[in-house]
Coordinates of C-alpha atoms in Angstrom, one line a residue:
Chain A
M1 CA 50.2 -0.9 7.1
P2 CA 47.3 -3.3 8.1
R3 CA 44.4 -3.9 5.7
Y4 CA 40.9 -4.1 7.2
K5 CA 37.9 -5.9 5.7
I6 CA 34.5 -4.7 6.8
T7 CA 31.0 -6.2 6.1
I8 CA 28.3 -3.5 5.9
E9 CA 24.5 -3.5 6.2
Y10 CA 22.6 -0.5 4.8
D11 CA 19.1 0.7 4.0
G12 CA 19.6 2.3 0.6
T13 CA 16.4 4.3 0.6
N14 CA 17.9 7.7 1.5
Y15 CA 21.2 7.3 -0.4
C16 CA 22.3 7.8 -4.0
G17 CA 23.9 4.3 -4.0
W18 CA 27.3 3.1 -2.9
Q19 CA 29.8 5.1 -5.0
I20 CA 30.8 8.6 -4.1
Q21 CA 29.2 11.4 -6.1
K22 CA 29.4 15.1 -5.8
N23 CA 26.6 16.7 -3.9
H24 CA 24.7 13.5 -3.3
P25 CA 24.8 11.3 -0.1
T26 CA 26.3 7.9 -0.7
I27 CA 27.2 4.9 1.5
Q28 CA 30.9 5.0 0.6
E29 CA 31.1 8.7 1.4
K30 CA 29.4 8.3 4.9
I31 CA 31.8 5.4 5.8
E32 CA 34.9 7.4 4.6
N33 CA 33.7 10.4 6.6
S34 CA 33.4 8.2 9.7
I35 CA 36.9 6.8 9.3
S36 CA 38.3 10.3 8.7
N37 CA 36.7 11.3 12.0
I38 CA 38.7 8.6 13.7
I39 CA 42.1 8.9 12.0
G40 CA 42.1 12.6 11.2
K41 CA 42.5 12.3 7.4
K42 CA 40.5 11.0 4.4
I43 CA 41.4 7.6 3.0
P44 CA 39.6 5.7 0.2
I45 CA 37.6 2.5 0.9
I46 CA 37.2 -0.1 -1.9
G47 CA 33.8 -1.8 -2.1
S48 CA 33.2 -5.2 -3.6
G49 CA 30.7 -3.7 -6.0
R50 CA 28.5 -0.7 -6.6
T51 CA 24.9 -0.6 -5.7
D52 CA 22.3 1.8 -7.3
A53 CA 20.3 4.4 -5.4
G54 CA 17.6 2.7 -3.3
V55 CA 19.3 -0.7 -3.3
H56 CA 19.9 -2.2 0.2
A57 CA 22.8 -4.4 1.5
I58 CA 22.9 -7.1 4.1
G59 CA 26.5 -8.1 3.3
Q60 CA 28.4 -5.5 1.2
V61 CA 32.2 -5.9 1.8
A62 CA 34.9 -3.2 1.6
H63 CA 38.6 -2.9 2.4
F64 CA 40.9 -0.1 3.4
D65 CA 44.4 0.4 4.9
L66 CA 45.2 2.2 8.1
E67 CA 48.7 3.1 9.3
K68 CA 48.0 2.0 12.8
N69 CA 47.0 -1.4 14.3
F70 CA 43.5 -1.1 15.7
D71 CA 41.7 -3.6 17.9
I72 CA 39.0 -4.7 15.4
F73 CA 36.1 -4.5 17.9
K74 CA 37.1 -1.0 19.0
L75 CA 37.6 0.1 15.4
Q76 CA 34.1 -1.2 14.4
M77 CA 32.6 0.5 17.4
A78 CA 34.3 3.8 16.5
I79 CA 33.2 3.6 12.8
N80 CA 29.6 2.8 13.9
H81 CA 29.7 5.6 16.4
F82 CA 29.8 8.2 13.6
L83 CA 27.2 6.2 11.6
K84 CA 24.6 6.1 14.4
Q85 CA 22.4 8.7 12.7
E86 CA 22.7 6.9 9.3
E87 CA 21.0 3.8 8.0
I88 CA 24.5 2.2 7.7
S89 CA 26.0 -0.2 10.1
I90 CA 29.4 -2.1 10.1
I91 CA 28.4 -5.7 11.2
K92 CA 31.8 -7.4 10.9
T93 CA 35.4 -6.2 10.9
E94 CA 38.4 -8.4 10.2
I95 CA 42.1 -7.9 9.5
S96 CA 42.8 -9.2 6.0
P97 CA 45.9 -10.2 4.1
D98 CA 47.8 -7.2 2.7
N99 CA 46.9 -8.3 -0.9
F100 CA 43.2 -8.8 -0.3
H101 CA 41.0 -6.9 -2.7
A102 CA 37.3 -6.5 -1.9
R103 CA 36.3 -6.2 -5.6
F104 CA 38.9 -8.2 -7.6
D105 CA 39.0 -11.2 -5.3
A106 CA 35.3 -11.7 -5.0
S107 CA 34.4 -15.1 -6.4
E108 CA 30.6 -15.1 -5.8
R109 CA 28.1 -12.3 -5.3
I110 CA 24.6 -13.2 -4.1
Y111 CA 21.6 -10.8 -4.4
Q112 CA 18.1 -11.2 -3.1
Y113 CA 15.0 -9.6 -4.6
K114 CA 12.1 -9.3 -2.2
I115 CA 8.5 -9.1 -3.4
L116 CA 5.4 -8.5 -1.3
N117 CA 2.6 -10.4 -3.1
R118 CA -0.8 -9.3 -1.7
R119 CA -3.6 -7.0 -2.6
S120 CA -2.6 -4.2 -0.1
H121 CA 0.4 -2.1 -0.5
P122 CA 3.2 -2.5 2.1
A123 CA 2.9 -0.2 5.2
I124 CA 5.6 -1.6 7.5
D125 CA 8.7 -1.9 5.3
K126 CA 7.4 0.4 2.6
N127 CA 10.7 0.8 0.8
K128 CA 11.9 -2.8 1.5
F129 CA 9.7 -4.8 -1.0
Y130 CA 8.5 -4.6 -4.6
H131 CA 4.7 -4.8 -4.4
I132 CA 2.8 -7.1 -6.7
A133 CA -1.0 -7.1 -6.1
H134 CA -1.9 -9.7 -8.8
D135 CA -1.3 -13.5 -8.4
I136 CA 2.1 -14.6 -9.7
D137 CA 3.1 -18.1 -10.9
I138 CA 6.3 -18.9 -9.1
D139 CA 6.6 -22.3 -10.7
L140 CA 6.6 -20.7 -14.2
M141 CA 9.1 -18.0 -13.0
Q142 CA 11.5 -20.7 -11.6
K143 CA 11.2 -22.8 -14.8
T144 CA 11.9 -19.7 -16.9
A145 CA 14.8 -18.6 -14.6
N146 CA 16.5 -22.0 -15.0
Y147 CA 17.2 -21.3 -18.7
L148 CA 19.3 -18.3 -17.5
V149 CA 21.5 -20.4 -15.3
G150 CA 25.0 -21.0 -16.7
K151 CA 27.3 -19.0 -19.0
H152 CA 25.4 -16.7 -21.4
D153 CA 25.6 -13.4 -23.3
F154 CA 23.3 -11.3 -21.2
S155 CA 23.2 -8.3 -23.6
S156 CA 19.3 -8.5 -23.4
F157 CA 19.5 -7.8 -19.7
R158 CA 22.1 -5.1 -19.7
D159 CA 21.5 -1.5 -19.1
A160 CA 22.5 0.9 -21.9
E161 CA 24.9 2.6 -19.5
C162 CA 26.7 -0.6 -18.6
Q163 CA 30.5 -0.1 -18.8
A164 CA 31.5 -3.8 -18.6
K165 CA 33.9 -5.0 -21.3
T166 CA 31.9 -8.1 -22.0
P167 CA 28.2 -9.1 -21.8
I168 CA 29.2 -12.7 -20.9
R169 CA 28.3 -13.7 -17.3
I170 CA 27.8 -16.9 -15.4
I171 CA 24.7 -17.4 -13.2
N172 CA 25.3 -20.1 -10.6
Y173 CA 21.7 -20.4 -9.5
I174 CA 18.3 -18.5 -9.3
K175 CA 16.1 -19.8 -6.6
F176 CA 12.7 -18.9 -5.2
N177 CA 11.5 -18.9 -1.6
K178 CA 8.0 -18.1 -0.5
I179 CA 7.2 -17.3 3.1
G180 CA 3.6 -16.2 3.5
D181 CA 3.0 -13.4 1.1
I182 CA 6.8 -12.6 0.8
I183 CA 8.7 -14.0 -2.2
I184 CA 12.5 -13.9 -2.2
I185 CA 14.4 -14.5 -5.4
E186 CA 18.0 -15.3 -4.8
I187 CA 20.6 -15.0 -7.6
S188 CA 24.2 -16.0 -7.4
G189 CA 27.0 -15.3 -9.9
A190 CA 30.7 -14.1 -9.9
S191 CA 29.5 -10.7 -11.1
F192 CA 26.6 -9.0 -12.9
L193 CA 26.0 -6.4 -15.6
H194 CA 24.5 -3.0 -14.7
H195 CA 20.8 -3.5 -13.9
M196 CA 21.1 -7.2 -14.9
I197 CA 19.3 -8.6 -11.8
R198 CA 16.4 -6.1 -11.9
N199 CA 16.0 -6.7 -15.6
I200 CA 15.9 -10.4 -15.1
V201 CA 13.4 -10.2 -12.2
G202 CA 11.2 -7.8 -14.3
T203 CA 11.3 -10.3 -17.2
L204 CA 10.4 -13.2 -15.0
I205 CA 7.4 -11.3 -13.6
Y206 CA 6.4 -10.4 -17.2
F207 CA 6.5 -14.1 -18.1
S208 CA 4.2 -14.9 -15.2
K209 CA 1.8 -12.0 -16.1
K210 CA 1.5 -13.0 -19.7
N211 CA 1.7 -16.7 -19.0
L212 CA 4.5 -17.2 -21.6
L213 CA 6.3 -20.5 -22.2
A214 CA 9.4 -20.7 -20.1
E215 CA 11.6 -21.7 -23.0
K216 CA 10.7 -18.4 -24.8
I217 CA 13.4 -16.7 -22.6
Q218 CA 16.0 -18.5 -24.8
D219 CA 14.9 -16.4 -27.7
I220 CA 15.2 -13.2 -25.6
L221 CA 18.8 -14.2 -24.7
A222 CA 19.6 -15.0 -28.3
K223 CA 18.5 -11.6 -29.6
K224 CA 21.0 -9.8 -27.4
K225 CA 19.0 -6.6 -27.3
R226 CA 17.7 -4.9 -24.1
S227 CA 14.4 -4.1 -25.9
E228 CA 13.6 -7.8 -26.1
S229 CA 13.4 -8.4 -22.3
G230 CA 10.9 -7.2 -19.7
P231 CA 10.7 -4.0 -17.7
N232 CA 13.3 -3.1 -15.0
V233 CA 11.8 -3.6 -11.5
S234 CA 12.4 -1.0 -8.7
A235 CA 15.6 -0.7 -6.8
H236 CA 14.0 -0.9 -3.3
G237 CA 13.3 -4.7 -3.6
L238 CA 16.9 -5.5 -4.2
Y239 CA 19.4 -6.6 -1.5
F240 CA 23.1 -7.1 -1.9
Y241 CA 23.1 -10.2 0.2
Q242 CA 26.6 -11.7 0.4
V243 CA 30.0 -11.7 -1.2
N244 CA 32.3 -14.7 -1.0
Y245 CA 36.0 -15.0 -1.5
N246 CA 38.1 -18.0 -2.3
Chain B
M1 CA -26.5 1.0 7.6
P2 CA -23.8 -1.7 7.2
R3 CA -20.9 -1.8 9.7
Y4 CA -17.4 -2.6 8.3
K5 CA -14.5 -4.1 10.2
I6 CA -11.0 -3.4 8.9
T7 CA -7.6 -4.8 9.9
I8 CA -4.8 -2.3 9.5
E9 CA -1.0 -2.5 9.2
Y10 CA 1.1 0.6 9.9
D11 CA 4.6 1.8 10.5
G12 CA 4.2 4.1 13.4
T13 CA 7.5 6.0 12.9
N14 CA 6.1 9.1 11.3
Y15 CA 2.8 9.3 13.2
C16 CA 1.8 10.7 16.6
G17 CA 0.0 7.4 17.4
W18 CA -3.4 6.1 16.6
Q19 CA -5.8 8.7 18.1
I20 CA -6.7 12.0 16.4
Q21 CA -4.9 15.0 17.7
K22 CA -4.9 18.6 16.6
N23 CA -2.0 19.5 14.3
H24 CA -0.3 16.2 14.5
P25 CA -0.5 13.4 11.9
T26 CA -2.2 10.2 13.3
I27 CA -3.3 6.9 11.9
Q28 CA -7.0 7.4 12.7
E29 CA -7.0 10.8 11.0
K30 CA -5.4 9.5 7.8
I31 CA -7.9 6.6 7.5
E32 CA -10.8 8.9 8.2
N33 CA -9.6 11.3 5.6
S34 CA -9.3 8.5 3.1
I35 CA -12.9 7.4 3.8
S36 CA -14.1 10.9 3.6
N37 CA -12.5 11.2 0.1
I38 CA -14.7 8.2 -1.0
I39 CA -18.0 9.1 0.6
G40 CA -17.8 12.8 0.6
K41 CA -18.2 13.4 4.3
K42 CA -16.2 12.8 7.5
I43 CA -17.3 9.8 9.7
P44 CA -15.6 8.5 12.8
I45 CA -13.8 5.2 12.9
I46 CA -13.4 3.3 16.2
G47 CA -10.1 1.5 16.9
S48 CA -9.7 -1.5 19.1
G49 CA -7.1 0.4 21.1
R50 CA -4.8 3.4 21.0
T51 CA -1.2 3.0 20.1
D52 CA 1.5 5.6 21.1
A53 CA 3.6 7.6 18.8
G54 CA 6.2 5.3 17.1
V55 CA 4.3 2.1 17.9
H56 CA 3.6 -0.1 14.8
A57 CA 0.7 -2.4 14.1
I58 CA 0.4 -5.6 12.1
G59 CA -3.2 -6.2 13.1
Q60 CA -5.0 -3.2 14.5
V61 CA -8.8 -3.4 14.0
A62 CA -11.3 -0.7 13.6
H63 CA -15.0 -0.4 12.7
F64 CA -17.2 2.2 11.0
D65 CA -20.7 2.6 9.5
L66 CA -21.4 3.6 5.9
E67 CA -24.8 4.4 4.5
K68 CA -24.2 2.4 1.4
N69 CA -23.4 -1.3 0.8
F70 CA -19.9 -1.5 -0.7
D71 CA -18.2 -4.5 -2.2
I72 CA -15.6 -5.2 0.5
F73 CA -12.7 -5.7 -2.0
K74 CA -13.5 -2.5 -3.9
L75 CA -14.0 -0.6 -0.6
Q76 CA -10.6 -1.7 0.6
M77 CA -8.9 -0.8 -2.7
A78 CA -10.5 2.6 -2.5
I79 CA -9.4 3.3 1.1
N80 CA -5.9 2.1 0.2
H81 CA -5.8 4.2 -2.9
F82 CA -5.8 7.3 -0.7
L83 CA -3.3 5.8 1.7
K84 CA -0.7 4.9 -0.9
Q85 CA 1.6 7.7 0.2
E86 CA 1.3 6.8 3.8
E87 CA 2.8 4.0 5.8
I88 CA -0.7 2.7 6.5
S89 CA -2.4 -0.2 4.7
I90 CA -5.8 -1.8 5.1
I91 CA -5.0 -5.6 4.9
K92 CA -8.5 -7.0 5.5
T93 CA -12.1 -5.7 5.2
E94 CA -15.2 -7.5 6.4
I95 CA -18.9 -6.7 6.9
S96 CA -19.5 -7.1 10.6
P97 CA -22.7 -7.5 12.7
D98 CA -24.4 -4.2 13.4
N99 CA -23.6 -4.4 17.1
F100 CA -19.9 -5.3 16.6
H101 CA -17.6 -2.9 18.6
A102 CA -13.9 -3.0 17.7
R103 CA -12.9 -1.8 21.2
F104 CA -15.5 -3.2 23.7
D105 CA -15.9 -6.6 22.0
A106 CA -12.1 -7.4 21.9
S107 CA -11.4 -10.4 24.1
E108 CA -7.7 -10.7 23.5
R109 CA -5.0 -8.2 22.4
I110 CA -1.6 -9.6 21.4
Y111 CA 1.5 -7.4 21.3
Q112 CA 5.0 -8.2 20.1
Y113 CA 8.2 -6.4 21.2
K114 CA 11.1 -6.8 18.9
I115 CA 14.7 -6.6 20.0
L116 CA 17.9 -6.6 17.8
N117 CA 20.5 -8.1 20.0
R118 CA 23.9 -7.6 18.4
R119 CA 26.9 -5.3 18.7
S120 CA 26.1 -3.1 15.7
H121 CA 23.1 -0.7 15.5
P122 CA 20.3 -1.6 13.1
A123 CA 20.7 -0.1 9.6
I124 CA 17.9 -1.9 7.7
D125 CA 14.8 -1.6 9.9
K126 CA 16.3 1.3 11.9
N127 CA 13.0 2.2 13.6
K128 CA 11.6 -1.3 13.8
F129 CA 13.7 -2.8 16.6
Y130 CA 14.9 -1.9 20.1
H131 CA 18.7 -2.3 19.9
I132 CA 20.6 -4.1 22.8
A133 CA 24.3 -4.4 22.2
H134 CA 25.1 -6.4 25.4
D135 CA 24.3 -10.1 25.9
I136 CA 20.9 -10.8 27.5
D137 CA 19.7 -13.8 29.4
I138 CA 16.4 -14.9 27.8
D139 CA 15.9 -17.8 30.1
L140 CA 16.0 -15.5 33.1
M141 CA 13.7 -13.0 31.4
Q142 CA 11.2 -15.8 30.6
K143 CA 11.4 -17.1 34.2
T144 CA 10.8 -13.6 35.5
A145 CA 8.0 -12.9 33.0
N146 CA 6.2 -16.1 34.2
Y147 CA 5.5 -14.4 37.6
L148 CA 3.5 -11.7 35.8
V149 CA 1.2 -14.2 34.0
G150 CA -2.3 -14.3 35.5
K151 CA -4.4 -11.7 37.3
H152 CA -2.5 -9.0 39.2
D153 CA -2.5 -5.3 40.2
F154 CA -0.1 -3.9 37.7
S155 CA 0.2 -0.4 39.3
S156 CA 4.0 -0.8 39.2
F157 CA 3.9 -1.0 35.4
R158 CA 1.4 1.7 34.9
D159 CA 2.2 5.1 33.4
A160 CA 1.3 8.1 35.6
E161 CA -1.0 9.4 32.9
C162 CA -2.9 6.1 32.7
Q163 CA -6.7 6.8 32.8
A164 CA -7.9 3.2 33.4
K165 CA -10.4 2.8 36.3
T166 CA -8.6 -0.2 37.7
P167 CA -4.9 -1.3 37.7
I168 CA -6.0 -5.0 37.7
R169 CA -5.2 -6.8 34.5
I170 CA -4.9 -10.4 33.3
I171 CA -1.9 -11.5 31.3
N172 CA -2.5 -14.8 29.4
Y173 CA 1.1 -15.4 28.4
I174 CA 4.5 -13.9 27.8
K175 CA 6.6 -15.9 25.5
F176 CA 10.1 -15.4 24.0
N177 CA 11.2 -16.4 20.5
K178 CA 14.8 -16.0 19.3
I179 CA 15.6 -16.1 15.5
G180 CA 19.2 -15.3 14.9
D181 CA 20.0 -12.0 16.6
I182 CA 16.3 -11.0 16.8
I183 CA 14.3 -11.6 20.0
I184 CA 10.5 -11.3 19.8
I185 CA 8.6 -11.1 23.1
E186 CA 4.9 -11.8 22.7
I187 CA 2.4 -10.7 25.3
S188 CA -1.3 -11.6 25.4
G189 CA -4.1 -10.2 27.5
A190 CA -7.6 -8.8 27.3
S191 CA -6.3 -5.3 27.7
F192 CA -3.3 -3.4 29.1
L193 CA -2.6 -0.3 31.1
H194 CA -0.9 2.7 29.5
H195 CA 2.8 1.9 28.8
M196 CA 2.3 -1.5 30.6
I197 CA 4.0 -3.6 28.0
R198 CA 7.0 -1.3 27.5
N199 CA 7.4 -1.0 31.3
I200 CA 7.3 -4.8 31.6
V201 CA 9.8 -5.4 28.8
G202 CA 12.1 -2.7 30.3
T203 CA 11.9 -4.4 33.7
L204 CA 12.7 -7.8 32.2
I205 CA 15.8 -6.4 30.4
Y206 CA 16.8 -4.8 33.7
F207 CA 16.5 -8.2 35.5
S208 CA 18.8 -9.7 32.8
K209 CA 21.3 -6.8 33.0
K210 CA 21.6 -6.9 36.8
N211 CA 21.2 -10.7 37.0
L212 CA 18.4 -10.5 39.6
L213 CA 16.5 -13.4 40.9
A214 CA 13.3 -14.0 38.9
E215 CA 11.1 -14.2 41.9
K216 CA 12.1 -10.6 42.9
I217 CA 9.6 -9.3 40.4
Q218 CA 6.8 -10.4 42.9
D219 CA 8.1 -7.7 45.3
I220 CA 7.9 -5.1 42.5
L221 CA 4.3 -6.1 41.8
A222 CA 3.5 -6.1 45.5
K223 CA 4.8 -2.5 46.0
K224 CA 2.3 -1.1 43.4
K225 CA 4.5 1.8 42.6
R226 CA 5.9 2.7 39.1
S227 CA 9.2 3.8 40.7
E228 CA 9.8 0.2 41.7
S229 CA 10.0 -1.3 38.2
G230 CA 12.6 -0.8 35.4
P231 CA 12.8 1.8 32.7
N232 CA 10.3 2.2 29.8
V233 CA 11.7 0.8 26.5
S234 CA 11.3 2.7 23.3
A235 CA 8.1 2.7 21.3
H236 CA 9.6 1.7 18.0
G237 CA 10.2 -2.0 19.1
L238 CA 6.5 -2.4 19.9
Y239 CA 4.0 -4.0 17.5
F240 CA 0.2 -4.2 18.0
Y241 CA 0.1 -7.7 16.6
Q242 CA -3.5 -9.1 16.8
V243 CA -6.9 -8.5 18.3
N244 CA -9.3 -11.4 18.8
Y245 CA -13.1 -11.3 19.3
N246 CA -15.2 -14.0 20.8

């Protein structure tokens, strides 16, 4: 029973996130439906991580088992055939070891948060950027972000509904890239708490807006309370960029 | 009576093109409605050129006259306020000389045609690229395109409904740029015939597909018949990129 690993790109705007929900369109559901059209029965696919409603992906990864050996190019074409009307596309298909697990084996998850920083609202790519009309201080945001790198208790950046057993997480890096009026914030870690990235980005923007001292973010971390950090920024600026496996 | 010049970005997907039409949403209509909300009456705006349904713009230009002197930043913010729900955004506002004409004074119009060249269909930016799954020969396309540069009778690339008085046009340049799996074809000229750019791009793709000799495009030009050139490619890959004035 071969195991397949797929890499998926999606525009999250019109979906209620990755994970299957009753009566709401989700990415996982659309891909499972497509595979069911090919093999004639429903099988589960396991994603490397959930994404919220509106969040996009450039490199989400999932695995599933099929009874038959498929040519990977033909299999990908067939799955994509039933996804043509969706904003979901399988961009890579591989045969993986039988014990590969898209979620448990992931050693690094990389997210990007995209900001359009100009006076006018976005027209092209309306739901692809978070829009900030005022000037922002990227140097201050980078300096502030550097205090979050490493192993910390991220309770202050954790959504109330987060079901993780521990609030301890390790951030490998947070880096900023500015191309014209687009700012891309890239965050890498093994895994993240619910809303952690959007809460971090919101807090960094808040620091820039209020011109706070970068080191002040250490106090926010230390207080371990969500109410201490900045507002959550919108889902449509967030991209699940890459998953790496050892 | 001051004249204002605005530069406009839009996602053409949900509009029936630039020019006002009865019972169909258009870009011109939405901007005129927004201005009418500000000044309390309807005035016409003059665009530098029409774009078809589905065609996007990064730098469309238009002009209009107002009775009052407005601060250009406040005017832009006000127009954008009533466009927030649309995929239309005014990205620059200037006061222009009284005799400036967005259409007649334009000395150069630059368009870009964007192709996603990979096996999988686009998910993010679904309506922003023309998708080509097979390999294409950019060198051959560039060589073929070079024969179109200069002053020619472009009847073979002109839509049957084109109302221009003459089929003679001058192309300044056609250049190709490849970034990963994205190919951007940029075309510059003073003005273009109806569907001329989409017919040219379709023909260049056809040359690559059939591996024709680049110089063969001279025969197509010489025959002056639309039926001699390749198929029209879709509107959603086309961007009205820039208008220049002397």
